[in-house]
Amino acid sequence: MVEAVGRRAGDGETGVGDRLRVLFAEGRPIVALMASGALIRILAPLLADKRTEPPVVAVAEDGSAVVPLLGGHHGANDLARTIAAKTQGFAAVTTAGDVAFGVALDAPPAGYCLENPQYAKAVMAALLAGEDATISGSAPWIDASAIPVSADGALRLTVSSAARPAQPNELLYRPQSLVLGLGAERGAPADEAIALAARVLAEAGVSPLSLAAVASLDVKADEAALHAVANHFGVPMRVFSAARLEAETPRLEQPSDVVFAEVGCHGVAEGAALAATGPGGRLRIAKRKAARVTAALGEAAAPVDPETIGRARGKLFVVGIGPGSEAWRSPEVSRMVARASDLVGYSLYLDLLGPLVSGKTRHDFDLGQEEARVRHAMELAGTGRTVALVCSGDAGIYAMATLVYELIDRGDLSDAARRIEIVNAPGISALQAAAARAGAPLGHDFCTISLSDLLTPLDDIQRRVRAAAEGDFVIAFYNPVSKKRRTQLAFARDTLLQHRPADTPVILAANLGRAGENVRIVPLEKLEVEDVDMLTVVIVGSSNSRTVRTGDGRCWAYTPRGYARKPGSGIDRGEGVGTPET
């Protein structure tokens, strides 16, 4: 995904610069609507290795000039040309190969891989000095270039999948036209699958760099051994339905009635290899077997685009965006949201993402639709899409992450939805935000209790309040009140007053990190239900917690790290204390 950055009126250079440097360090392609000189000064301290730097393009504010500054051979030149065509501007491409021959030899287009990129600079220099090249094999992008060609050229450009080393003065390009079809028993060993895959490629006499994808049956979308093979060769994994693989039966070399009875198609490895390489493809290597894995190699007539075959496993990012402000959203969460094709969540939470929602498909839900929200996200990911399930705070604390696993455990999802990849990202929880705003009340043992009886019986809630009171925990109360529920917080206050001093600090924090933020500290005996609403987090200190004022007059609450007690607390200083965390 390309990140577009522009300086708006009133923006400071520091904020824009910090954002650009973060994006660059993350390897994100950048299009910056700003002066080239300013962009160069911002990124200059980070420049190190041109082979790994992302594309960076500067665009004049009126679109008249589009300048690829970095990563010209990694997409910046093409990106600049695309933008210039839209703005009717001029793409200032300056890399020598593009200017002289209309091609970047060290960065072939999608579908091709250069075996020996370390020699590209020398070959390009020789071409620019007047040497000719001979072409072995065929690729449209080479055929369409202005590279000087002769039968006895000193240089050689070769397009081949054959497993051999590059020769002197040769650039060896690998067309990614091979697909490895795989089948496996559930729980097959990864090392066995990798070894079989390597053996099949060696038997075919082909370079692993010509591998475009690994393919299998859709019920194997979550098979760890098959993903291990894909990761080993650095290619994506794609899956097909049994019906699609069964359509390849006439072309199979080793059809099996046993396999058909088991999974609904006559061949998984061969069928997947043929389905992925298309009608013009063929079996380069028929099915080979290991103890618990099968493999076959398909070859297409042209490079295979994995995005156009079968479907991906599907991925669900379960993200907590914190209280809502960008400053309190982790970089990991921002990256996941940026990678997602679809965003699912409560409308307010999606709105809080601001510019990150641009270009995404939104799936908005109202409050009270939590299970429908999670189910929709998982089923959507089951179609092969990359979905972010967006929660406030931390997704695993009174939020949607638990429903993800509950739905899997209940078994009432589609097969595809149960096989998606799930990645959780932590967020700043309301209790952390409230504690930070108020001081350090969580400096020692604490617990959280939800006072909502929608999902938890009232007797259980009251039992937990009494236990936490007796255990002298700092307590963070979630869902303290609602329009109809006004008694649980009063019960908690009265119960706690039986176990800790009346002046125990209580933090009332509302709208944290958003407009209207309000944080107050009151003594426990002064806690009133009317002062709390549904957006308030209530943190009640332990008998150890106390307040302190700083020179600016601010009042802070904190809980000492050790069991050092106020005079008369009943527990001696240092009792039961281990080495404190630093």
JSON list of N, CA and C in Angstrom, two decimals, residues 322-351:
[
{"chain": "A", "resi": 322, "resn": "GLY", "atom": "N", "xyz": [-7.00, 1.50, 21.18]},
{"chain": "A", "resi": 322, "resn": "GLY", "atom": "CA", "xyz": [-6.85, 2.37, 22.34]},
{"chain": "A", "resi": 322, "resn": "GLY", "atom": "C", "xyz": [-8.07, 3.25, 22.53]},
{"chain": "A", "resi": 323, "resn": "PRO", "atom": "N", "xyz": [-7.93, 4.31, 23.30]},
{"chain": "A", "resi": 323, "resn": "PRO", "atom": "CA", "xyz": [-9.08, 5.20, 23.53]},
{"chain": "A", "resi": 323, "resn": "PRO", "atom": "C", "xyz": [-9.56, 5.92, 22.27]},
{"chain": "A", "resi": 324, "resn": "GLY", "atom": "N", "xyz": [-8.75, 5.97, 21.24]},
{"chain": "A", "resi": 324, "resn": "GLY", "atom": "CA", "xyz": [-9.23, 6.56, 20.00]},
{"chain": "A", "resi": 324, "resn": "GLY", "atom": "C", "xyz": [-8.29, 7.52, 19.30]},
{"chain": "A", "resi": 325, "resn": "SER", "atom": "N", "xyz": [-7.43, 8.19, 20.04]},
{"chain": "A", "resi": 325, "resn": "SER", "atom": "CA", "xyz": [-6.53, 9.15, 19.40]},
{"chain": "A", "resi": 325, "resn": "SER", "atom": "C", "xyz": [-5.37, 8.43, 18.72]},
{"chain": "A", "resi": 326, "resn": "GLU", "atom": "N", "xyz": [-4.86, 9.02, 17.65]},
{"chain": "A", "resi": 326, "resn": "GLU", "atom": "CA", "xyz": [-3.76, 8.41, 16.91]},
{"chain": "A", "resi": 326, "resn": "GLU", "atom": "C", "xyz": [-2.53, 8.23, 17.80]},
{"chain": "A", "resi": 327, "resn": "ALA", "atom": "N", "xyz": [-2.31, 9.18, 18.71]},
{"chain": "A", "resi": 327, "resn": "ALA", "atom": "CA", "xyz": [-1.12, 9.12, 19.57]},
{"chain": "A", "resi": 327, "resn": "ALA", "atom": "C", "xyz": [-1.14, 7.89, 20.46]},
{"chain": "A", "resi": 328, "resn": "TRP", "atom": "N", "xyz": [-2.33, 7.38, 20.77]},
{"chain": "A", "resi": 328, "resn": "TRP", "atom": "CA", "xyz": [-2.45, 6.21, 21.64]},
{"chain": "A", "resi": 328, "resn": "TRP", "atom": "C", "xyz": [-2.77, 4.94, 20.85]},
{"chain": "A", "resi": 329, "resn": "ARG", "atom": "N", "xyz": [-2.46, 4.94, 19.57]},
{"chain": "A", "resi": 329, "resn": "ARG", "atom": "CA", "xyz": [-2.64, 3.75, 18.74]},
{"chain": "A", "resi": 329, "resn": "ARG", "atom": "C", "xyz": [-1.27, 3.21, 18.38]},
{"chain": "A", "resi": 330, "resn": "SER", "atom": "N", "xyz": [-1.05, 1.93, 18.58]},
{"chain": "A", "resi": 330, "resn": "SER", "atom": "CA", "xyz": [0.28, 1.38, 18.38]},
{"chain": "A", "resi": 330, "resn": "SER", "atom": "C", "xyz": [0.64, 1.35, 16.89]},
{"chain": "A", "resi": 331, "resn": "PRO", "atom": "N", "xyz": [1.92, 1.47, 16.56]},
{"chain": "A", "resi": 331, "resn": "PRO", "atom": "CA", "xyz": [2.33, 1.33, 15.15]},
{"chain": "A", "resi": 331, "resn": "PRO", "atom": "C", "xyz": [1.92, 0.00, 14.55]},
{"chain": "A", "resi": 332, "resn": "GLU", "atom": "N", "xyz": [1.95, -1.07, 15.35]},
{"chain": "A", "resi": 332, "resn": "GLU", "atom": "CA", "xyz": [1.55, -2.38, 14.85]},
{"chain": "A", "resi": 332, "resn": "GLU", "atom": "C", "xyz": [0.10, -2.36, 14.41]},
{"chain": "A", "resi": 333, "resn": "VAL", "atom": "N", "xyz": [-0.77, -1.77, 15.22]},
{"chain": "A", "resi": 333, "resn": "VAL", "atom": "CA", "xyz": [-2.18, -1.69, 14.87]},
{"chain": "A", "resi": 333, "resn": "VAL", "atom": "C", "xyz": [-2.37, -0.87, 13.60]},
{"chain": "A", "resi": 334, "resn": "SER", "atom": "N", "xyz": [-1.66, 0.26, 13.51]},
{"chain": "A", "resi": 334, "resn": "SER", "atom": "CA", "xyz": [-1.78, 1.10, 12.31]},
{"chain": "A", "resi": 334, "resn": "SER", "atom": "C", "xyz": [-1.34, 0.33, 11.07]},
{"chain": "A", "resi": 335, "resn": "ARG", "atom": "N", "xyz": [-0.28, -0.45, 11.19]},
{"chain": "A", "resi": 335, "resn": "ARG", "atom": "CA", "xyz": [0.19, -1.25, 10.05]},
{"chain": "A", "resi": 335, "resn": "ARG", "atom": "C", "xyz": [-0.85, -2.29, 9.65]},
{"chain": "A", "resi": 336, "resn": "MET", "atom": "N", "xyz": [-1.46, -2.93, 10.64]},
{"chain": "A", "resi": 336, "resn": "MET", "atom": "CA", "xyz": [-2.46, -3.95, 10.34]},
{"chain": "A", "resi": 336, "resn": "MET", "atom": "C", "xyz": [-3.68, -3.34, 9.65]},
{"chain": "A", "resi": 337, "resn": "VAL", "atom": "N", "xyz": [-4.13, -2.21, 10.15]},
{"chain": "A", "resi": 337, "resn": "VAL", "atom": "CA", "xyz": [-5.26, -1.54, 9.52]},
{"chain": "A", "resi": 337, "resn": "VAL", "atom": "C", "xyz": [-4.91, -1.14, 8.10]},
{"chain": "A", "resi": 338, "resn": "ALA", "atom": "N", "xyz": [-3.67, -0.66, 7.90]},
{"chain": "A", "resi": 338, "resn": "ALA", "atom": "CA", "xyz": [-3.23, -0.27, 6.57]},
{"chain": "A", "resi": 338, "resn": "ALA", "atom": "C", "xyz": [-3.20, -1.46, 5.61]},
{"chain": "A", "resi": 339, "resn": "ARG", "atom": "N", "xyz": [-2.86, -2.63, 6.10]},
{"chain": "A", "resi": 339, "resn": "ARG", "atom": "CA", "xyz": [-2.77, -3.83, 5.26]},
{"chain": "A", "resi": 339, "resn": "ARG", "atom": "C", "xyz": [-4.14, -4.43, 4.95]},
{"chain": "A", "resi": 340, "resn": "ALA", "atom": "N", "xyz": [-5.13, -4.12, 5.77]},
{"chain": "A", "resi": 340, "resn": "ALA", "atom": "CA", "xyz": [-6.44, -4.75, 5.61]},
{"chain": "A", "resi": 340, "resn": "ALA", "atom": "C", "xyz": [-7.17, -4.23, 4.39]},
{"chain": "A", "resi": 341, "resn": "SER", "atom": "N", "xyz": [-7.92, -5.11, 3.75]},
{"chain": "A", "resi": 341, "resn": "SER", "atom": "CA", "xyz": [-8.79, -4.70, 2.65]},
{"chain": "A", "resi": 341, "resn": "SER", "atom": "C", "xyz": [-10.15, -4.26, 3.17]},
{"chain": "A", "resi": 342, "resn": "ASP", "atom": "N", "xyz": [-10.54, -4.79, 4.33]},
{"chain": "A", "resi": 342, "resn": "ASP", "atom": "CA", "xyz": [-11.85, -4.53, 4.91]},
{"chain": "A", "resi": 342, "resn": "ASP", "atom": "C", "xyz": [-11.72, -4.20, 6.39]},
{"chain": "A", "resi": 343, "resn": "LEU", "atom": "N", "xyz": [-12.55, -3.28, 6.86]},
{"chain": "A", "resi": 343, "resn": "LEU", "atom": "CA", "xyz": [-12.59, -2.91, 8.26]},
{"chain": "A", "resi": 343, "resn": "LEU", "atom": "C", "xyz": [-13.98, -3.20, 8.81]},
{"chain": "A", "resi": 344, "resn": "VAL", "atom": "N", "xyz": [-14.03, -3.91, 9.93]},
{"chain": "A", "resi": 344, "resn": "VAL", "atom": "CA", "xyz": [-15.31, -4.26, 10.55]},
{"chain": "A", "resi": 344, "resn": "VAL", "atom": "C", "xyz": [-15.31, -3.71, 11.97]},
{"chain": "A", "resi": 345, "resn": "GLY", "atom": "N", "xyz": [-16.38, -3.02, 12.35]},
{"chain": "A", "resi": 345, "resn": "GLY", "atom": "CA", "xyz": [-16.44, -2.51, 13.70]},
{"chain": "A", "resi": 345, "resn": "GLY", "atom": "C", "xyz": [-17.62, -1.59, 13.94]},
{"chain": "A", "resi": 346, "resn": "TYR", "atom": "N", "xyz": [-17.76, -1.18, 15.18]},
{"chain": "A", "resi": 346, "resn": "TYR", "atom": "CA", "xyz": [-18.74, -0.17, 15.56]},
{"chain": "A", "resi": 346, "resn": "TYR", "atom": "C", "xyz": [-18.39, 1.13, 14.83]},
{"chain": "A", "resi": 347, "resn": "SER", "atom": "N", "xyz": [-19.39, 1.79, 14.31]},
{"chain": "A", "resi": 347, "resn": "SER", "atom": "CA", "xyz": [-19.16, 2.95, 13.44]},
{"chain": "A", "resi": 347, "resn": "SER", "atom": "C", "xyz": [-18.25, 3.99, 14.08]},
{"chain": "A", "resi": 348, "resn": "LEU", "atom": "N", "xyz": [-18.44, 4.27, 15.35]},
{"chain": "A", "resi": 348, "resn": "LEU", "atom": "CA", "xyz": [-17.62, 5.28, 16.02]},
{"chain": "A", "resi": 348, "resn": "LEU", "atom": "C", "xyz": [-16.16, 4.88, 16.02]},
{"chain": "A", "resi": 349, "resn": "TYR", "atom": "N", "xyz": [-15.87, 3.60, 16.24]},
{"chain": "A", "resi": 349, "resn": "TYR", "atom": "CA", "xyz": [-14.48, 3.15, 16.28]},
{"chain": "A", "resi": 349, "resn": "TYR", "atom": "C", "xyz": [-13.83, 3.29, 14.90]},
{"chain": "A", "resi": 350, "resn": "LEU", "atom": "N", "xyz": [-14.57, 2.99, 13.86]},
{"chain": "A", "resi": 350, "resn": "LEU", "atom": "CA", "xyz": [-14.02, 3.15, 12.51]},
{"chain": "A", "resi": 350, "resn": "LEU", "atom": "C", "xyz": [-13.79, 4.62, 12.20]},
{"chain": "A", "resi": 351, "resn": "ASP", "atom": "N", "xyz": [-14.68, 5.48, 12.65]},
{"chain": "A", "resi": 351, "resn": "ASP", "atom": "CA", "xyz": [-14.49, 6.92, 12.43]},
{"chain": "A", "resi": 351, "resn": "ASP", "atom": "C", "xyz": [-13.22, 7.42, 13.12]}
]
